[in-house]
Coordinates of C-alpha atoms in Angstrom, one line a residue:
Chain A
X1 CA 7.1 0.5 28.4
X2 CA 4.4 -0.4 25.9
X3 CA 2.4 2.1 24.3
X4 CA -0.7 1.8 23.5
X5 CA -1.7 5.4 22.0
X6 CA -2.2 4.4 19.1
X7 CA -5.1 2.1 19.9
X8 CA -7.7 4.7 19.6
X9 CA -10.4 5.2 20.8
X10 CA -13.1 2.8 18.3
X11 CA -15.9 2.6 21.1
X12 CA -17.5 -0.4 22.0
X13 CA -16.3 -3.7 21.0
X14 CA -17.7 -6.7 20.8
X15 CA -16.2 -8.0 23.8
X16 CA -17.2 -5.0 25.6
X17 CA -21.4 -6.3 25.1
X18 CA -21.4 -9.8 23.3
X19 CA -25.3 -10.7 22.8
X20 CA -27.0 -12.5 25.2
X21 CA -26.9 -15.6 22.8
X22 CA -23.6 -15.6 23.3
X23 CA -22.6 -16.2 27.0
X24 CA -23.0 -19.1 28.7
X25 CA -26.0 -19.3 30.8
X26 CA -24.6 -21.4 34.0
X27 CA -23.4 -18.6 35.6
X28 CA -20.3 -20.8 37.4
X29 CA -19.5 -21.2 33.6
X30 CA -19.6 -17.6 32.9
X31 CA -18.0 -16.9 36.2
X32 CA -15.0 -18.7 35.6
X33 CA -14.7 -17.7 32.0
X34 CA -15.0 -13.7 33.4
X35 CA -12.5 -14.0 36.0
X36 CA -10.0 -15.5 33.1
X37 CA -10.6 -12.5 31.6
X38 CA -10.2 -10.0 33.5
X39 CA -9.7 -10.8 37.1
X40 CA -6.1 -9.8 36.8
X41 CA -6.7 -6.6 35.8
X42 CA -10.5 -5.9 37.5
X43 CA -8.3 -5.7 40.6
X44 CA -4.8 -3.9 39.5
X45 CA -7.6 -1.4 37.9
X46 CA -9.0 -1.4 42.1
X47 CA -6.1 -1.0 43.3
X48 CA -5.1 1.9 41.0
X49 CA -8.5 3.8 42.4
X50 CA -7.7 3.0 46.6
X51 CA -4.0 1.2 46.5
X52 CA -4.8 -1.1 49.4
X53 CA -4.2 -4.9 48.1
X54 CA -6.1 -6.4 49.7
X55 CA -9.3 -4.1 49.8
X56 CA -8.7 -4.2 45.9
X57 CA -9.3 -7.7 46.0
X58 CA -12.2 -8.1 47.4
X59 CA -13.5 -4.8 46.0
X60 CA -13.8 -7.3 42.8
X61 CA -14.7 -10.5 44.3
X62 CA -17.5 -8.3 46.0
X63 CA -18.6 -7.7 41.9
X64 CA -17.8 -10.7 41.0
X65 CA -19.7 -12.9 43.5
X66 CA -23.0 -9.8 42.8
X67 CA -22.6 -11.0 38.8
X68 CA -23.0 -14.1 39.8
X69 CA -25.9 -13.6 42.3
X70 CA -27.6 -11.5 39.4
X71 CA -25.8 -13.3 36.2
X72 CA -29.5 -13.8 34.5
X73 CA -30.4 -10.4 34.5
X74 CA -27.2 -9.3 33.4
X75 CA -26.6 -11.3 30.8
X76 CA -29.6 -10.5 29.1
X77 CA -28.8 -7.0 30.0
X78 CA -25.5 -7.5 27.8
X79 CA -24.0 -5.6 29.3
X80 CA -21.8 -7.7 31.6
X81 CA -18.2 -6.4 31.4
X82 CA -19.2 -2.9 31.9
X83 CA -21.2 -4.8 34.9
X84 CA -18.2 -5.3 36.5
X85 CA -17.0 -2.4 36.2
X86 CA -19.8 -0.4 37.7
X87 CA -19.2 -2.6 40.4
X88 CA -15.7 -1.9 40.7
X89 CA -15.7 1.5 40.7
X90 CA -18.5 2.0 43.2
X91 CA -17.4 -0.7 45.7
X92 CA -13.4 1.8 45.5
X93 CA -14.9 4.5 46.0
X94 CA -16.9 3.3 49.3
X95 CA -13.7 1.3 50.7
X96 CA -12.4 5.5 50.0
X97 CA -15.3 6.5 51.7
X98 CA -13.9 4.7 54.6
X99 CA -10.3 5.4 54.0
X100 CA -7.9 5.5 56.7
X101 CA -5.3 2.7 55.0
X102 CA -4.8 4.8 51.6
X103 CA -0.6 4.7 53.0
X104 CA -1.4 1.2 54.8
X105 CA 0.0 -0.2 51.3
X106 CA 3.0 1.9 51.0
X107 CA 3.8 2.2 54.8
X108 CA 3.5 -2.5 54.1
X109 CA 5.5 -2.1 50.8
X110 CA 8.3 -0.9 52.6
X111 CA 8.6 -2.5 55.4
X112 CA 7.6 -6.1 53.3
X113 CA 10.7 -7.7 52.5
X114 CA 8.7 -9.0 49.0
X115 CA 8.5 -5.7 48.5
X116 CA 6.8 -5.6 45.3
X117 CA 8.7 -3.8 42.8
X118 CA 10.0 -4.7 39.6
X119 CA 13.0 -6.8 38.8
X120 CA 13.3 -5.6 36.0
X121 CA 16.8 -6.1 33.3
X122 CA 16.6 -2.2 33.1
X123 CA 20.0 -0.4 34.6
X124 CA 19.6 0.1 38.6
X125 CA 20.3 4.2 36.8
X126 CA 17.6 4.5 34.3
X127 CA 15.1 2.5 37.1
X128 CA 15.6 5.2 39.6
X129 CA 15.0 8.1 36.5
X130 CA 11.7 6.1 34.9
X131 CA 10.7 4.9 38.8
X132 CA 11.3 8.9 40.6
X133 CA 8.7 10.3 36.8
X134 CA 6.6 7.7 38.0
X135 CA 6.5 8.6 41.3
X136 CA 5.5 12.3 40.4
X137 CA 2.2 11.2 38.4
X138 CA 1.0 8.8 40.1
X139 CA 1.6 11.1 43.8
X140 CA -0.5 13.3 41.5
X141 CA -2.9 11.0 40.6
X142 CA -3.8 10.2 44.2
X143 CA -4.4 13.8 44.7
X144 CA -6.4 13.8 41.8
X145 CA -10.5 14.3 43.1
X146 CA -11.9 11.0 43.2
X147 CA -14.2 12.0 40.1
X148 CA -11.1 13.0 38.0
X149 CA -8.8 10.2 39.0
X150 CA -11.7 7.3 37.7
X151 CA -11.8 9.4 34.4
X152 CA -8.1 8.9 34.0
X153 CA -8.0 5.0 35.5
X154 CA -11.0 4.7 33.3
X155 CA -9.3 6.1 30.5
X156 CA -6.0 5.4 30.4
X157 CA -5.7 2.5 32.2
X158 CA -8.5 0.4 31.2
X159 CA -8.4 2.3 28.1
X160 CA -12.2 2.5 27.8
X161 CA -14.3 5.1 25.5
X162 CA -15.9 8.6 26.8
X163 CA -19.1 5.9 25.7
X164 CA -17.9 3.5 27.4
X165 CA -16.8 5.6 30.4
X166 CA -20.1 7.6 31.1
X167 CA -21.8 4.1 30.3
X168 CA -19.6 2.8 33.7
X169 CA -19.9 6.2 36.4
X170 CA -23.9 6.9 35.4
X171 CA -22.7 10.2 34.0
X172 CA -23.5 12.6 31.2
X173 CA -20.1 12.1 27.8
X174 CA -20.1 15.7 28.5
X175 CA -19.4 15.6 32.3
X176 CA -16.4 12.4 31.9
X177 CA -15.4 14.9 29.4
X178 CA -14.9 17.9 31.3
X179 CA -13.5 15.4 34.5
X180 CA -10.4 14.3 31.5
X181 CA -9.7 17.9 31.6
X182 CA -9.4 18.8 34.6
X183 CA -8.2 16.0 35.8
X184 CA -4.9 16.6 32.4
X185 CA -4.8 19.7 33.4
X186 CA -3.8 19.0 37.4
X187 CA -1.7 16.7 36.5
X188 CA 0.2 19.0 34.0
X189 CA 0.6 21.4 36.3
X190 CA 1.7 19.0 38.9
X191 CA 4.4 17.7 36.8
X192 CA 7.9 19.4 36.7
X193 CA 8.3 22.1 34.9
X194 CA 11.6 20.1 33.4
X195 CA 9.0 19.1 31.0
X196 CA 8.9 20.9 27.6
X197 CA 6.0 22.9 27.2
X198 CA 4.0 21.2 23.9
Chain B
X1 CA -12.2 26.5 31.5
X2 CA -15.7 26.5 30.9
X3 CA -15.2 26.7 26.8
X4 CA -12.0 24.5 26.8
X5 CA -14.6 21.9 28.2
X6 CA -16.0 21.8 25.2
X7 CA -12.7 21.6 23.8
X8 CA -13.9 18.2 20.9
X9 CA -10.5 16.8 21.4
X10 CA -9.8 16.8 24.7
X11 CA -11.5 12.4 25.5
X12 CA -12.5 11.7 22.4
X13 CA -8.6 11.9 20.6
X14 CA -6.4 10.7 23.4
X15 CA -3.3 10.5 20.9
X16 CA -4.0 14.5 21.4
X17 CA -5.8 15.1 24.3
X18 CA -4.7 18.4 26.2
X19 CA -2.5 19.2 22.8
X20 CA 0.4 17.1 24.9
X21 CA 0.7 13.0 23.6
X22 CA 4.0 13.1 26.2
X23 CA 1.4 13.4 28.4
X24 CA -1.1 11.1 27.9
X25 CA 1.4 8.1 26.9
X26 CA 3.4 9.3 30.3
X27 CA 0.0 8.3 32.2
X28 CA -0.6 5.1 30.6
X29 CA 3.2 4.2 31.2
X30 CA 2.6 5.3 35.3
X31 CA -0.9 3.7 35.4
X32 CA 0.6 0.5 33.8
X33 CA 3.8 0.6 35.4
X34 CA 2.5 0.7 39.1
X35 CA -0.6 -1.9 38.3
X36 CA 2.3 -4.6 37.7
X37 CA 3.4 -3.6 41.1
X38 CA 0.6 -5.6 42.8
X39 CA 0.0 -9.2 41.6
X40 CA -3.5 -10.5 42.1
X41 CA -4.2 -13.6 44.1
X42 CA -6.0 -16.1 42.5
X43 CA -10.1 -16.4 44.2
X44 CA -11.9 -17.8 41.8
X45 CA -13.1 -21.0 44.5
X46 CA -13.5 -17.8 47.0
X47 CA -15.8 -16.0 44.3
X48 CA -18.2 -19.2 44.1
X49 CA -18.4 -20.6 47.4
X50 CA -19.3 -16.9 48.4
X51 CA -21.5 -16.5 45.2
X52 CA -23.5 -19.5 46.4
X53 CA -23.3 -19.6 49.9
X54 CA -24.6 -16.2 50.2
X55 CA -27.2 -16.9 46.7
X56 CA -29.3 -19.8 48.2
X57 CA -31.3 -16.9 50.6
X58 CA -31.2 -14.5 47.7
X59 CA -32.8 -16.1 45.0
X60 CA -35.6 -16.9 46.9
X61 CA -36.5 -13.1 46.9
X62 CA -34.9 -13.2 43.1
X63 CA -35.4 -16.2 41.8
X64 CA -37.5 -18.5 43.3
X65 CA -37.2 -21.3 40.7
X66 CA -34.5 -21.7 39.8
X67 CA -32.0 -22.6 43.8
X68 CA -28.7 -22.2 43.4
X69 CA -27.7 -25.6 43.7
X70 CA -25.5 -25.8 46.9
X71 CA -21.5 -25.4 45.9
X72 CA -20.2 -28.6 46.2
X73 CA -22.9 -31.3 46.7
X74 CA -24.3 -30.7 43.7
X75 CA -22.2 -29.5 41.6
X76 CA -22.3 -33.2 39.8
X77 CA -25.8 -31.8 39.1
X78 CA -23.9 -28.5 38.0
X79 CA -22.3 -30.0 35.5
X80 CA -24.4 -32.6 33.9
X81 CA -26.4 -28.6 33.1
X82 CA -22.9 -27.8 32.1
X83 CA -22.8 -30.6 29.5
X84 CA -26.0 -29.5 28.1
X85 CA -25.4 -26.0 27.7
X86 CA -22.3 -26.7 25.9
X87 CA -23.8 -28.6 23.7
X88 CA -23.0 -31.9 24.5
X89 CA -21.6 -33.9 26.9
X90 CA -17.8 -33.5 26.3
X91 CA -17.0 -32.6 29.1
X92 CA -17.7 -35.9 31.1
X93 CA -15.2 -38.6 30.7
X94 CA -15.6 -41.8 29.7
X95 CA -14.9 -45.3 30.4
X96 CA -11.8 -47.2 29.2
X97 CA -10.2 -50.0 30.1
X98 CA -7.7 -48.8 32.7
X99 CA -8.5 -46.6 35.5
X100 CA -5.6 -44.2 34.7
X101 CA -6.2 -44.0 31.0
X102 CA -9.8 -42.8 31.1
X103 CA -8.3 -39.6 33.2
X104 CA -5.6 -39.2 31.0
X105 CA -7.5 -39.7 27.7
X106 CA -11.7 -39.1 28.4
X107 CA -10.7 -35.6 30.3
X108 CA -8.6 -34.7 27.0
X109 CA -9.7 -35.4 24.5
X110 CA -12.3 -34.4 22.8
X111 CA -14.2 -37.7 23.0
X112 CA -17.7 -36.3 21.1
X113 CA -15.4 -35.3 18.1
X114 CA -16.3 -36.5 14.4
X115 CA -12.6 -37.2 14.2
X116 CA -11.2 -40.4 15.4
X117 CA -11.1 -40.5 19.2
X118 CA -7.6 -41.0 19.5
X119 CA -6.6 -42.5 23.3
X120 CA -3.3 -40.5 24.2
X121 CA -0.9 -43.9 25.0
X122 CA -1.3 -44.4 28.7
X123 CA 1.6 -43.1 30.5
X124 CA 3.4 -45.8 32.2
X125 CA 2.4 -44.9 35.1
X126 CA 2.5 -46.8 38.5
X127 CA -1.4 -47.9 39.8
X128 CA -0.4 -47.0 43.8
X129 CA 1.9 -44.6 43.2
X130 CA -1.2 -42.7 41.7
X131 CA -4.4 -44.0 44.1
X132 CA -5.1 -41.4 45.8
X133 CA -6.1 -39.4 43.2
X134 CA -7.9 -41.9 41.7
X135 CA -11.4 -41.6 40.4
X136 CA -13.6 -45.0 38.8
X137 CA -14.2 -44.5 35.7
X138 CA -17.5 -43.7 34.6
X139 CA -20.2 -43.7 31.8
X140 CA -22.4 -41.2 32.8
X141 CA -22.6 -38.8 35.7
X142 CA -23.1 -39.5 38.3
X143 CA -20.1 -38.9 38.9
X144 CA -17.7 -39.7 41.1
X145 CA -16.3 -36.1 42.0
X146 CA -16.7 -32.5 41.0
X147 CA -15.6 -32.7 37.0
X148 CA -13.8 -29.2 37.6
X149 CA -12.2 -26.7 34.2
X150 CA -8.6 -26.9 35.6
X151 CA -5.6 -25.0 34.3
X152 CA -2.9 -27.0 32.9
X153 CA -0.1 -25.4 31.6
X154 CA 1.2 -27.8 29.0
X155 CA 5.0 -27.4 27.1
X156 CA 5.1 -26.5 23.3
X157 CA 7.0 -24.4 20.6
X158 CA 7.5 -21.2 21.6
X159 CA 7.9 -20.2 18.0
X160 CA 6.2 -22.6 14.8
X161 CA 10.1 -21.1 12.9
X162 CA 12.7 -22.1 15.4
X163 CA 14.9 -25.3 14.9
X164 CA 14.5 -29.1 16.0
X165 CA 15.1 -28.6 19.6
X166 CA 14.0 -24.8 20.1
X167 CA 12.5 -23.4 22.4
X168 CA 9.7 -24.3 25.3
X169 CA 6.8 -22.5 26.0
X170 CA 4.0 -23.2 28.6
X171 CA 0.5 -23.4 27.3
X172 CA -2.5 -22.4 29.4
X173 CA -5.8 -24.8 29.0
X174 CA -8.7 -25.6 30.8
X175 CA -8.6 -29.2 30.9
X176 CA -13.1 -30.5 32.2
X177 CA -11.6 -33.1 34.5
X178 CA -13.2 -35.2 37.8
X179 CA -11.8 -34.2 40.9
X180 CA -12.8 -36.3 44.0
X181 CA -14.5 -34.2 47.0
X182 CA -14.0 -32.5 48.4
X183 CA -12.8 -30.5 45.8
X184 CA -9.6 -28.9 48.3
X185 CA -7.6 -26.9 46.4
X186 CA -4.8 -30.0 46.9
X187 CA -7.3 -32.6 45.6
X188 CA -7.3 -29.7 42.4
X189 CA -4.1 -29.4 42.5
X190 CA -3.0 -33.2 42.6
X191 CA -5.7 -33.8 39.9
X192 CA -4.3 -31.0 37.5
X193 CA -0.3 -31.7 37.9
X194 CA -1.1 -35.1 37.1
X195 CA -2.7 -34.8 33.8
X196 CA -0.2 -31.9 33.2
X197 CA 2.5 -34.2 33.9
X198 CA 0.4 -37.3 32.0
X199 CA -0.2 -38.0 28.2
X200 CA -0.2 -35.1 26.0
X201 CA -4.2 -34.0 24.4
X202 CA -4.4 -36.1 21.5
X203 CA -3.7 -34.2 18.1
X204 CA -1.6 -31.4 20.1
X205 CA 1.6 -30.3 19.5
X206 CA 2.4 -30.3 22.4
X207 CA 5.7 -32.3 24.4
X208 CA 6.1 -34.2 27.5
X209 CA 8.3 -33.9 29.3
X210 CA 7.3 -35.9 32.7
X211 CA 7.3 -39.3 30.4
X212 CA 8.3 -41.6 33.2
X213 CA 7.7 -40.4 35.8
X214 CA 4.5 -40.7 38.3
X215 CA 2.9 -37.9 40.7
X216 CA 3.2 -39.9 43.8
X217 CA 1.1 -37.4 45.7
X218 CA 1.1 -33.4 46.4
X219 CA 0.0 -31.9 49.2
X220 CA -1.1 -27.6 50.2
X221 CA 0.4 -27.6 53.3
X222 CA -0.6 -25.4 55.9
X223 CA 2.4 -22.9 56.2
X224 CA 2.2 -21.7 52.4
X225 CA 3.6 -23.8 50.3
X226 CA 2.7 -27.0 47.6
X227 CA 4.9 -30.3 48.0
X228 CA 4.3 -32.2 44.7
X229 CA 6.1 -36.5 45.7
X230 CA 7.4 -37.5 42.2
X231 CA 8.8 -41.2 42.0
X232 CA 11.8 -39.8 39.6
X233 CA 13.6 -36.9 38.0
X234 CA 12.1 -35.9 35.1
X235 CA 14.6 -36.8 32.5
X236 CA 14.9 -33.7 30.0
X237 CA 18.4 -31.5 28.8
X238 CA 19.2 -29.2 30.8
X239 CA 17.6 -26.9 28.5
X240 CA 14.1 -28.2 29.4
X241 CA 15.0 -28.4 32.5
X242 CA 13.8 -25.1 33.8
X243 CA 10.8 -25.6 32.2
X244 CA 9.3 -28.8 33.3
X245 CA 9.7 -28.0 36.4
X246 CA 8.1 -23.7 35.9
X247 CA 5.5 -26.4 34.2
X248 CA 4.2 -28.0 37.8
X249 CA 4.4 -24.5 39.8
X250 CA 2.3 -23.0 37.6
X251 CA -0.6 -25.5 36.9
X252 CA -0.4 -26.7 40.4
X253 CA -0.3 -22.9 41.6
X254 CA -3.0 -22.1 39.3
X255 CA -5.2 -25.1 40.3
X256 CA -4.7 -24.5 44.3
X257 CA -5.3 -20.4 42.8
X258 CA -2.9 -19.6 46.5
X259 CA -1.1 -17.5 44.6
X260 CA 2.2 -17.5 44.0
X261 CA 3.0 -20.3 46.6
X262 CA 6.5 -22.1 46.8
X263 CA 6.8 -24.8 45.3
X264 CA 9.1 -27.7 46.8
X265 CA 9.7 -30.9 45.2
X266 CA 10.9 -34.8 47.2
X267 CA 11.7 -37.1 44.9
X268 CA 10.9 -40.1 46.8
X269 CA 13.6 -42.4 44.7
X270 CA 16.1 -40.5 46.9
X271 CA 16.9 -38.5 43.7
X272 CA 18.5 -35.0 44.7
X273 CA 18.0 -33.1 41.9
X274 CA 13.7 -32.1 40.2
X275 CA 15.4 -32.2 35.9
X276 CA 18.9 -31.3 35.4
X277 CA 20.9 -29.7 37.3
X278 CA 17.8 -28.6 40.2
X279 CA 18.0 -29.4 43.2
X280 CA 14.5 -30.4 44.8
X281 CA 16.0 -29.1 48.1
X282 CA 14.9 -25.7 47.4
X283 CA 11.5 -23.5 47.0
X284 CA 10.6 -22.8 43.5
X285 CA 7.8 -20.3 42.3
X286 CA 6.7 -18.3 39.2
X287 CA 8.9 -15.6 37.7
X288 CA 7.3 -12.2 39.4
X289 CA 9.6 -10.1 35.9
X290 CA 6.8 -9.4 33.2
X291 CA 10.4 -10.3 30.7
X292 CA 10.6 -13.3 33.0
X293 CA 7.4 -14.4 32.4
X294 CA 6.9 -13.6 28.7
X295 CA 10.2 -16.3 27.8
X296 CA 8.3 -18.6 29.3
X297 CA 4.5 -18.7 28.8
X298 CA 3.3 -19.3 25.2
X299 CA 3.1 -16.1 23.3
X300 CA -0.1 -16.8 22.8
X301 CA -3.6 -19.2 23.9
X302 CA -6.6 -19.7 23.3
X303 CA -9.0 -19.7 25.9
X304 CA -11.8 -20.8 25.2
X305 CA -13.7 -22.6 23.8
X306 CA -11.9 -25.6 25.3
X307 CA -9.8 -28.3 23.7
X308 CA -12.6 -31.0 21.9
X309 CA -15.7 -27.8 23.2
X310 CA -19.2 -28.8 21.3
X311 CA -20.6 -26.1 21.1
X312 CA -23.9 -25.5 19.1
X313 CA -24.1 -24.4 15.3
X314 CA -26.7 -21.9 15.2
X315 CA -24.4 -19.3 17.2
X316 CA -21.6 -17.2 16.7
X317 CA -18.6 -18.6 18.8
X318 CA -16.3 -16.3 20.8
X319 CA -12.8 -17.0 21.1
X320 CA -11.4 -15.6 24.2
X321 CA -7.5 -15.8 24.8
X322 CA -4.0 -14.5 25.7
X323 CA -1.5 -12.8 24.0
X324 CA 1.8 -11.3 24.1
X325 CA 2.3 -10.3 21.1
X326 CA 4.5 -7.4 19.6
X327 CA 1.9 -4.2 19.8
X328 CA -0.6 -6.3 20.9
X329 CA -1.5 -7.8 17.6
X330 CA -2.6 -11.1 16.9
X331 CA -4.6 -13.0 13.4
X332 CA -6.7 -16.2 13.6
X333 CA -8.2 -18.6 10.6
X334 CA -10.8 -20.3 11.5
X335 CA -10.2 -24.3 10.2
X336 CA -12.1 -26.9 8.5
X337 CA -8.8 -29.2 7.9
X338 CA -6.5 -26.7 6.3
X339 CA -9.2 -25.1 4.9
X340 CA -9.6 -21.8 6.2
X341 CA -13.3 -20.5 6.1
X342 CA -12.4 -17.2 8.2
X343 CA -10.0 -15.2 8.8
X344 CA -8.9 -11.9 10.6
X345 CA -7.1 -10.6 13.1
X346 CA -7.1 -8.1 16.4
X347 CA -5.4 -6.9 18.9
X348 CA -4.9 -8.0 23.3
X349 CA -5.9 -5.7 26.1
X350 CA -2.0 -5.5 26.3
X351 CA 1.7 -6.2 24.1
X352 CA 4.7 -7.8 24.9
X353 CA 6.4 -7.7 26.3
X354 CA 2.8 -7.7 29.1
X355 CA 0.5 -10.2 28.7
X356 CA -3.7 -9.1 27.4
X357 CA -6.7 -10.5 27.2
X358 CA -7.8 -11.0 23.6
X359 CA -11.7 -11.8 22.2
X360 CA -12.8 -12.8 18.7
X361 CA -16.2 -13.5 17.2
X362 CA -16.6 -16.5 14.5
X363 CA -19.5 -16.6 12.4
X364 CA -22.2 -18.9 14.2
X365 CA -20.9 -22.3 12.1
X366 CA -22.8 -25.3 10.5
X367 CA -22.0 -28.9 12.3
X368 CA -19.1 -30.4 11.6
X369 CA -14.8 -30.7 12.8
X370 CA -13.4 -27.1 13.7
X371 CA -9.8 -26.0 14.4
X372 CA -9.4 -22.2 15.7
X373 CA -5.9 -21.1 14.6
X374 CA -4.3 -17.6 16.6
X375 CA -1.1 -16.6 15.5
X376 CA 1.7 -14.2 15.6
X377 CA 3.1 -12.9 12.6
X378 CA 6.3 -11.7 12.0
X379 CA 6.9 -8.7 11.2
X380 CA 11.3 -9.5 9.5
X381 CA 9.7 -11.8 7.2
X382 CA 5.7 -12.1 6.9
X383 CA 6.2 -15.8 8.0
X384 CA 4.0 -16.5 11.3
X385 CA 6.1 -16.7 14.1
X386 CA 3.9 -18.6 16.6
X387 CA 0.1 -20.4 17.1
X388 CA -1.9 -22.0 19.2
X389 CA -4.4 -24.5 17.9
X390 CA -7.6 -25.8 19.1
X391 CA -10.0 -28.4 17.5
X392 CA -13.6 -27.8 18.6
X393 CA -17.4 -29.7 16.6
X394 CA -20.2 -27.5 16.1
X395 CA -23.5 -30.0 16.8

């Protein structure tokens, strides 16, 4: 598994807030470029929050359409990627508010002949172990209150800094810290006792 | 609880948050693994279509002086605007005596580059075979169809250090090409596959695996299937057969933008193999396994700027692309000829075997022709392991 823990928290990167001059003026071109760079990752981020692939795609599609429609002002703000993240997280929240389908994807997965399980080169045994471990965490993540889950996913999947998460969620950096702390504490409690205490 | 909330190391130092780096590593791994269970469907055309259909009414409220053109109808106008924004008409086709040469060469090469505009030799294309995709050659707008950026996968050397005949890999480029209206997924896929099979872009190190074969037709069926009809099988070694097939599978699927739908080949000459010993009687899809994908795609490629693009002189150049390199590291150089003007390194959003996106910025450049090069340095001996070079110019 790729360990990206070494990348560290370097704060805003150029891609995060490119100068407006670097961004295309034309909305079609901008969206095409943004799509190439961010679509798959944002859909996966949304999927981690709503656990429904179609809903995730819908949410991110809405975010891109919204960006296209307000391109001029979003471009001038220079916070394009932040805007996309905000729109996606908010969209996921609104999906979850009406969520009666939390486990729809899971049900569909097990029923589908083409369940999206990865066929890796690892041995079946290795895979079973890894999956079991991962399942505990994934399930635990889904039990977290929405804010904590959002912070954890933005931090550890989207690799956003505390300041970026604060901006995306529209909350204070201190609150990000608090949500991250509570989320991590809960996750640790939920993990099997077999884990070595630090 | 309250005092813990103020602990400075909670979120600021991800490597040691909560004093449990293993928990953090496990969370990252779990999220990566969970996220990789889905393969997002391609929705770019849906997004653009919806943006244009909804923005017309909304624009009256928001930006009355800049009504959006109707999608499809005014795409040529939009393309013209794009060309001006881009600084020059780098994206429009040029006239060439042979229409197929125009389609092949004009749209894929830097027509305004000061470098000798060497037209790649037009392939032995059969006019009748490609008539259905034939936009007539034009000098300037009005264009025969919509000019769109089509994803095209080319085959190039995977590694720099490889010997003759070493493994190839797929490199994606967004190629500006004219798509006959209406620009259906089928029309886009047809033009993109034709480009993929055709002459390689001038100056590239790509290899043409489909020389001597022409695209007869391409259907995007209602039953979620793409059928590619070819004049005959690829004349490639068995080692390249899978690559040749995957090149067209990736290109057709990307341009049709309907997900990983099965691709079936039909050979007009009656052959029952499509390349090497690969049978024409089966469906081909993209591999879903990360390792298989990483052994098929080039370790790095540049999405922007596009090959031959002309950029304005007074602006920093933002380069974006994808990489699947060790620990996500990659290096870059901005070359004028073989002289390095600027260089640096960056990290992609994910490391091998995953594929990450990267972005870096090159300072504003004076007018001239340049090449942007991204490469991976081998940890074993410090040599350059893999690379991609994209020529562009500044005016």
